[in-house]
CSV table of C-alpha atoms in Angstrom, one decimal:
chain,number,residue,atom,x,y,z
A,719,UNK,CA,23.8,-54.3,-49.6
A,720,UNK,CA,24.2,-50.9,-50.2
A,721,UNK,CA,25.7,-48.6,-47.4
A,722,UNK,CA,22.8,-47.0,-45.6
A,723,UNK,CA,23.6,-43.1,-45.6
A,724,UNK,CA,23.3,-41.1,-42.3
A,725,UNK,CA,20.0,-39.2,-43.2
A,726,UNK,CA,18.6,-42.8,-44.2
A,727,UNK,CA,19.9,-44.3,-40.9
A,728,UNK,CA,18.2,-41.5,-38.8
A,729,UNK,CA,15.1,-41.6,-40.5
A,730,UNK,CA,14.8,-45.5,-39.9
A,731,UNK,CA,16.0,-45.1,-36.0
A,732,UNK,CA,13.5,-42.3,-35.8
A,733,UNK,CA,10.9,-44.9,-36.8
A,734,UNK,CA,12.5,-47.4,-34.6
A,735,UNK,CA,12.1,-45.3,-31.8
A,736,UNK,CA,8.3,-44.6,-32.4
A,737,UNK,CA,7.6,-48.4,-32.7
A,738,UNK,CA,9.4,-48.9,-29.2
A,739,UNK,CA,7.7,-46.1,-27.8
A,740,UNK,CA,4.3,-47.5,-28.8
A,741,UNK,CA,5.2,-51.0,-27.7
A,742,UNK,CA,6.8,-49.9,-24.5
A,743,UNK,CA,5.0,-46.8,-23.2
A,744,UNK,CA,5.9,-47.0,-19.5
A,745,UNK,CA,9.5,-48.1,-20.0
A,746,UNK,CA,11.6,-46.7,-17.1
A,747,UNK,CA,14.5,-47.6,-15.2
A,748,UNK,CA,13.9,-50.9,-13.6
A,749,UNK,CA,16.2,-50.6,-10.7
A,750,UNK,CA,14.2,-49.7,-7.6
A,751,UNK,CA,15.1,-46.3,-6.0
A,752,UNK,CA,13.6,-43.1,-4.1
A,753,UNK,CA,16.3,-40.5,-4.5
A,754,UNK,CA,19.2,-39.8,-6.2
A,755,UNK,CA,21.7,-41.5,-3.4
A,756,UNK,CA,19.6,-44.7,-3.8
A,757,UNK,CA,19.9,-44.7,-7.5
A,758,UNK,CA,23.7,-44.1,-7.3
A,759,UNK,CA,24.1,-47.1,-5.0
A,760,UNK,CA,21.8,-49.4,-7.1
A,761,UNK,CA,23.4,-48.4,-10.2
A,762,UNK,CA,26.9,-49.1,-8.8
A,763,UNK,CA,25.5,-52.5,-7.5
A,764,UNK,CA,24.2,-53.4,-10.8
A,765,UNK,CA,27.7,-53.6,-12.8
A,766,UNK,CA,27.8,-57.4,-14.1
A,767,UNK,CA,24.4,-58.0,-12.1
A,768,UNK,CA,20.9,-58.1,-13.0
A,769,UNK,CA,18.3,-55.5,-12.1
A,770,UNK,CA,16.2,-58.3,-10.1
A,771,UNK,CA,19.3,-59.3,-7.8
A,772,UNK,CA,20.2,-55.8,-7.1
A,773,UNK,CA,16.5,-54.8,-6.2
A,774,UNK,CA,16.3,-57.9,-3.8
A,775,UNK,CA,19.4,-56.6,-1.8
A,776,UNK,CA,18.4,-52.9,-1.8
A,777,UNK,CA,15.2,-53.8,-0.2
A,778,UNK,CA,16.7,-54.1,3.1
A,779,UNK,CA,19.9,-52.0,2.3
A,780,UNK,CA,17.9,-48.9,1.8
A,781,UNK,CA,16.0,-49.4,5.1
A,782,UNK,CA,19.4,-49.4,6.9
A,783,UNK,CA,21.1,-46.9,5.1
A,784,UNK,CA,19.0,-43.5,4.6
A,785,UNK,CA,21.8,-40.9,3.9
A,786,UNK,CA,25.2,-40.7,2.5
A,787,UNK,CA,26.7,-40.5,6.3
A,788,UNK,CA,25.0,-43.9,7.1
A,789,UNK,CA,27.2,-45.5,4.3
A,790,UNK,CA,30.4,-44.1,6.0
A,791,UNK,CA,29.5,-44.4,9.4
A,792,UNK,CA,29.8,-48.3,9.5
A,793,UNK,CA,32.9,-50.6,9.1
A,794,UNK,CA,33.5,-51.5,5.7
A,795,UNK,CA,33.3,-55.3,6.5
A,796,UNK,CA,29.7,-54.4,7.7
A,797,UNK,CA,28.8,-52.9,4.5
A,798,UNK,CA,30.3,-55.7,2.5
A,799,UNK,CA,28.1,-58.3,4.3
A,800,UNK,CA,24.8,-56.3,3.8
A,801,UNK,CA,25.3,-56.9,-0.1
A,802,UNK,CA,27.2,-60.2,0.0
A,803,UNK,CA,24.7,-62.0,-2.2
A,804,UNK,CA,26.0,-59.4,-4.9
A,805,UNK,CA,29.0,-60.3,-7.4
A,806,UNK,CA,31.9,-58.3,-6.7
A,807,UNK,CA,30.6,-57.2,-3.3
A,808,UNK,CA,34.0,-56.1,-1.6
A,809,UNK,CA,35.0,-53.9,-4.4
A,810,UNK,CA,31.5,-52.4,-4.8
A,811,UNK,CA,31.0,-52.0,-0.6
A,812,UNK,CA,34.5,-49.7,-1.2
A,813,UNK,CA,33.4,-47.9,-4.0
A,814,UNK,CA,29.8,-46.9,-2.4
A,815,UNK,CA,31.8,-46.1,1.2
A,816,UNK,CA,34.3,-44.2,-0.9
A,817,UNK,CA,31.8,-42.5,-3.0
A,818,UNK,CA,29.3,-41.6,0.0
A,819,UNK,CA,32.6,-40.0,1.7
A,820,UNK,CA,33.1,-37.6,-1.0
A,821,UNK,CA,29.3,-36.6,-1.2
A,822,UNK,CA,29.5,-35.6,2.7
A,823,UNK,CA,32.8,-34.2,2.3
A,824,UNK,CA,32.5,-32.0,-0.9
A,825,UNK,CA,28.6,-32.0,-2.0
A,826,UNK,CA,26.8,-31.6,1.6
A,827,UNK,CA,25.9,-35.1,1.3
A,828,UNK,CA,23.8,-34.7,-1.8
A,829,UNK,CA,24.4,-36.3,-5.1
A,830,UNK,CA,25.9,-33.9,-7.6
A,831,UNK,CA,23.9,-32.8,-10.9
A,832,UNK,CA,27.0,-32.7,-13.4
A,833,UNK,CA,29.1,-35.1,-15.4
A,834,UNK,CA,32.3,-34.0,-14.2
A,835,UNK,CA,31.5,-34.5,-10.6
A,836,UNK,CA,29.6,-38.1,-10.9
A,837,UNK,CA,32.5,-39.2,-12.8
A,838,UNK,CA,34.7,-37.8,-10.1
A,839,UNK,CA,32.8,-40.2,-7.5
A,840,UNK,CA,34.3,-43.6,-6.9
A,841,UNK,CA,32.8,-46.4,-8.9
A,842,UNK,CA,30.8,-44.0,-11.0
A,843,UNK,CA,31.8,-44.0,-14.8
A,844,UNK,CA,29.9,-42.6,-17.6
A,845,UNK,CA,27.5,-44.9,-17.7
A,846,UNK,CA,26.4,-44.6,-14.2
A,847,UNK,CA,26.5,-41.0,-14.4
A,848,UNK,CA,24.1,-41.1,-17.3
A,849,UNK,CA,21.9,-42.9,-15.8
A,850,UNK,CA,21.7,-41.1,-12.4
A,851,UNK,CA,21.6,-37.9,-14.4
A,852,UNK,CA,18.5,-39.0,-16.6
A,853,UNK,CA,16.5,-40.7,-14.1
A,854,UNK,CA,17.2,-39.0,-11.1
A,855,UNK,CA,17.3,-35.4,-12.5
A,856,UNK,CA,15.7,-35.5,-15.9
A,857,UNK,CA,19.2,-34.3,-17.5
A,858,UNK,CA,19.9,-35.6,-20.8
A,859,UNK,CA,23.4,-35.4,-20.5
A,860,UNK,CA,24.3,-39.0,-22.7
A,861,UNK,CA,23.0,-42.5,-23.8
A,862,UNK,CA,23.2,-45.2,-21.4
A,863,UNK,CA,25.2,-47.9,-23.3
A,864,UNK,CA,24.8,-51.2,-21.5
A,865,UNK,CA,24.9,-54.8,-22.9
A,866,UNK,CA,21.6,-54.8,-24.2
A,867,UNK,CA,22.0,-51.3,-25.9
A,868,UNK,CA,25.1,-52.3,-27.5
A,869,UNK,CA,24.0,-55.7,-28.7
A,870,UNK,CA,20.6,-54.2,-30.2
A,871,UNK,CA,22.4,-51.2,-31.9
A,872,UNK,CA,24.7,-53.7,-33.5
A,873,UNK,CA,21.5,-56.2,-34.5
A,874,UNK,CA,19.7,-53.2,-35.9
A,875,UNK,CA,22.9,-51.9,-37.8
A,876,UNK,CA,22.5,-48.4,-36.1
A,877,UNK,CA,26.2,-48.5,-35.4
A,878,UNK,CA,29.2,-50.8,-36.1
A,879,UNK,CA,31.2,-49.3,-33.3
A,880,UNK,CA,32.2,-51.8,-30.5
A,881,UNK,CA,33.0,-49.9,-27.4
A,882,UNK,CA,30.7,-48.2,-25.1
A,883,UNK,CA,32.1,-44.9,-25.7
A,884,UNK,CA,32.0,-44.8,-29.4
A,885,UNK,CA,28.3,-46.3,-29.5
A,886,UNK,CA,27.4,-43.4,-27.4
A,887,UNK,CA,28.9,-40.9,-29.4
A,888,UNK,CA,27.3,-42.7,-32.7
A,889,UNK,CA,24.0,-42.4,-30.8
A,890,UNK,CA,24.2,-39.0,-29.7
A,891,UNK,CA,24.5,-37.9,-33.2
A,892,UNK,CA,21.4,-40.0,-34.3
A,893,UNK,CA,18.8,-40.0,-31.4
A,894,UNK,CA,17.0,-36.6,-30.8
A,895,UNK,CA,18.4,-35.5,-27.4
A,896,UNK,CA,14.9,-35.3,-26.0
A,897,UNK,CA,15.0,-39.0,-26.2
A,898,UNK,CA,18.5,-39.7,-24.8
A,899,UNK,CA,17.4,-41.2,-21.5
A,900,UNK,CA,14.3,-43.2,-22.6
A,901,UNK,CA,16.2,-44.5,-25.6
A,902,UNK,CA,18.1,-46.9,-23.5
A,903,UNK,CA,14.8,-47.9,-21.6
A,904,UNK,CA,13.3,-48.7,-24.7
A,905,UNK,CA,16.1,-50.6,-26.0
A,906,UNK,CA,16.6,-52.4,-22.6
A,907,UNK,CA,13.1,-53.5,-22.7
A,908,UNK,CA,13.1,-54.4,-26.1
A,909,UNK,CA,16.3,-56.7,-25.3
A,910,UNK,CA,14.8,-58.4,-22.4
A,911,UNK,CA,11.1,-58.9,-23.7
A,912,UNK,CA,11.7,-59.5,-27.4
A,913,UNK,CA,15.1,-59.4,-28.7
A,914,UNK,CA,17.0,-62.1,-26.8
A,915,UNK,CA,20.8,-62.7,-27.2
A,916,UNK,CA,20.3,-66.1,-28.6
A,917,UNK,CA,17.0,-66.5,-29.3
A,918,UNK,CA,15.3,-63.3,-30.7
A,919,UNK,CA,11.7,-63.7,-31.3
A,920,UNK,CA,11.6,-62.1,-34.7
A,921,UNK,CA,8.2,-63.4,-35.8
A,922,UNK,CA,6.6,-61.4,-33.0
A,923,UNK,CA,8.9,-58.3,-33.2
A,924,UNK,CA,7.1,-55.2,-33.2
A,925,UNK,CA,10.1,-53.6,-35.4
A,926,UNK,CA,11.2,-56.5,-37.5
A,927,UNK,CA,10.4,-54.4,-40.6
A,928,UNK,CA,13.2,-51.9,-39.7
A,929,UNK,CA,15.5,-54.6,-38.6
A,930,UNK,CA,18.2,-55.2,-41.2
A,931,UNK,CA,19.1,-58.6,-39.5
A,932,UNK,CA,15.4,-59.8,-39.0
A,933,UNK,CA,15.0,-63.1,-41.2
């Protein structure tokens, strides 16, 4: 199979985006949140955990903890107990408490709106920062690369990169900036609803004609 040029790949990706946009017009972040702080906490909790599981825990958590100071005011063990059903709950509770402490000490209790300030917070890497910036503030600073995005971008032959950092760099070059946040949602929704890791529903796939690995 001849190597696809960047121009051809960009055109194919544009058609993929159009197809996914039409298929999932309501695509959005499936973590439940009402403000940037709740999104930050939910995203930290979501590492190696399903959004569904996180949403179960945050239903009560967000009623108890309304501000950054609420997370810093309780003993660590109490916060750990409140998120106990989440994997890695001990480390995540520590990260949430330390991040909130930094919010109180350095940002007047508010979640900052820049990448450098966000990644300086405990438990917040570039992926989490991209989630917060794109969804809470409408700032397209980068592209969220989770397991669905990495898997589908490989299956769609959009990039051969293997690490999230390199995948994101490739996507930033190919995806129009105004779509950076939604692109991840479209891909994630497709990965959850159609393009399963083990049994992709290729016959019913809305973008199968654009997928080099479709049978």
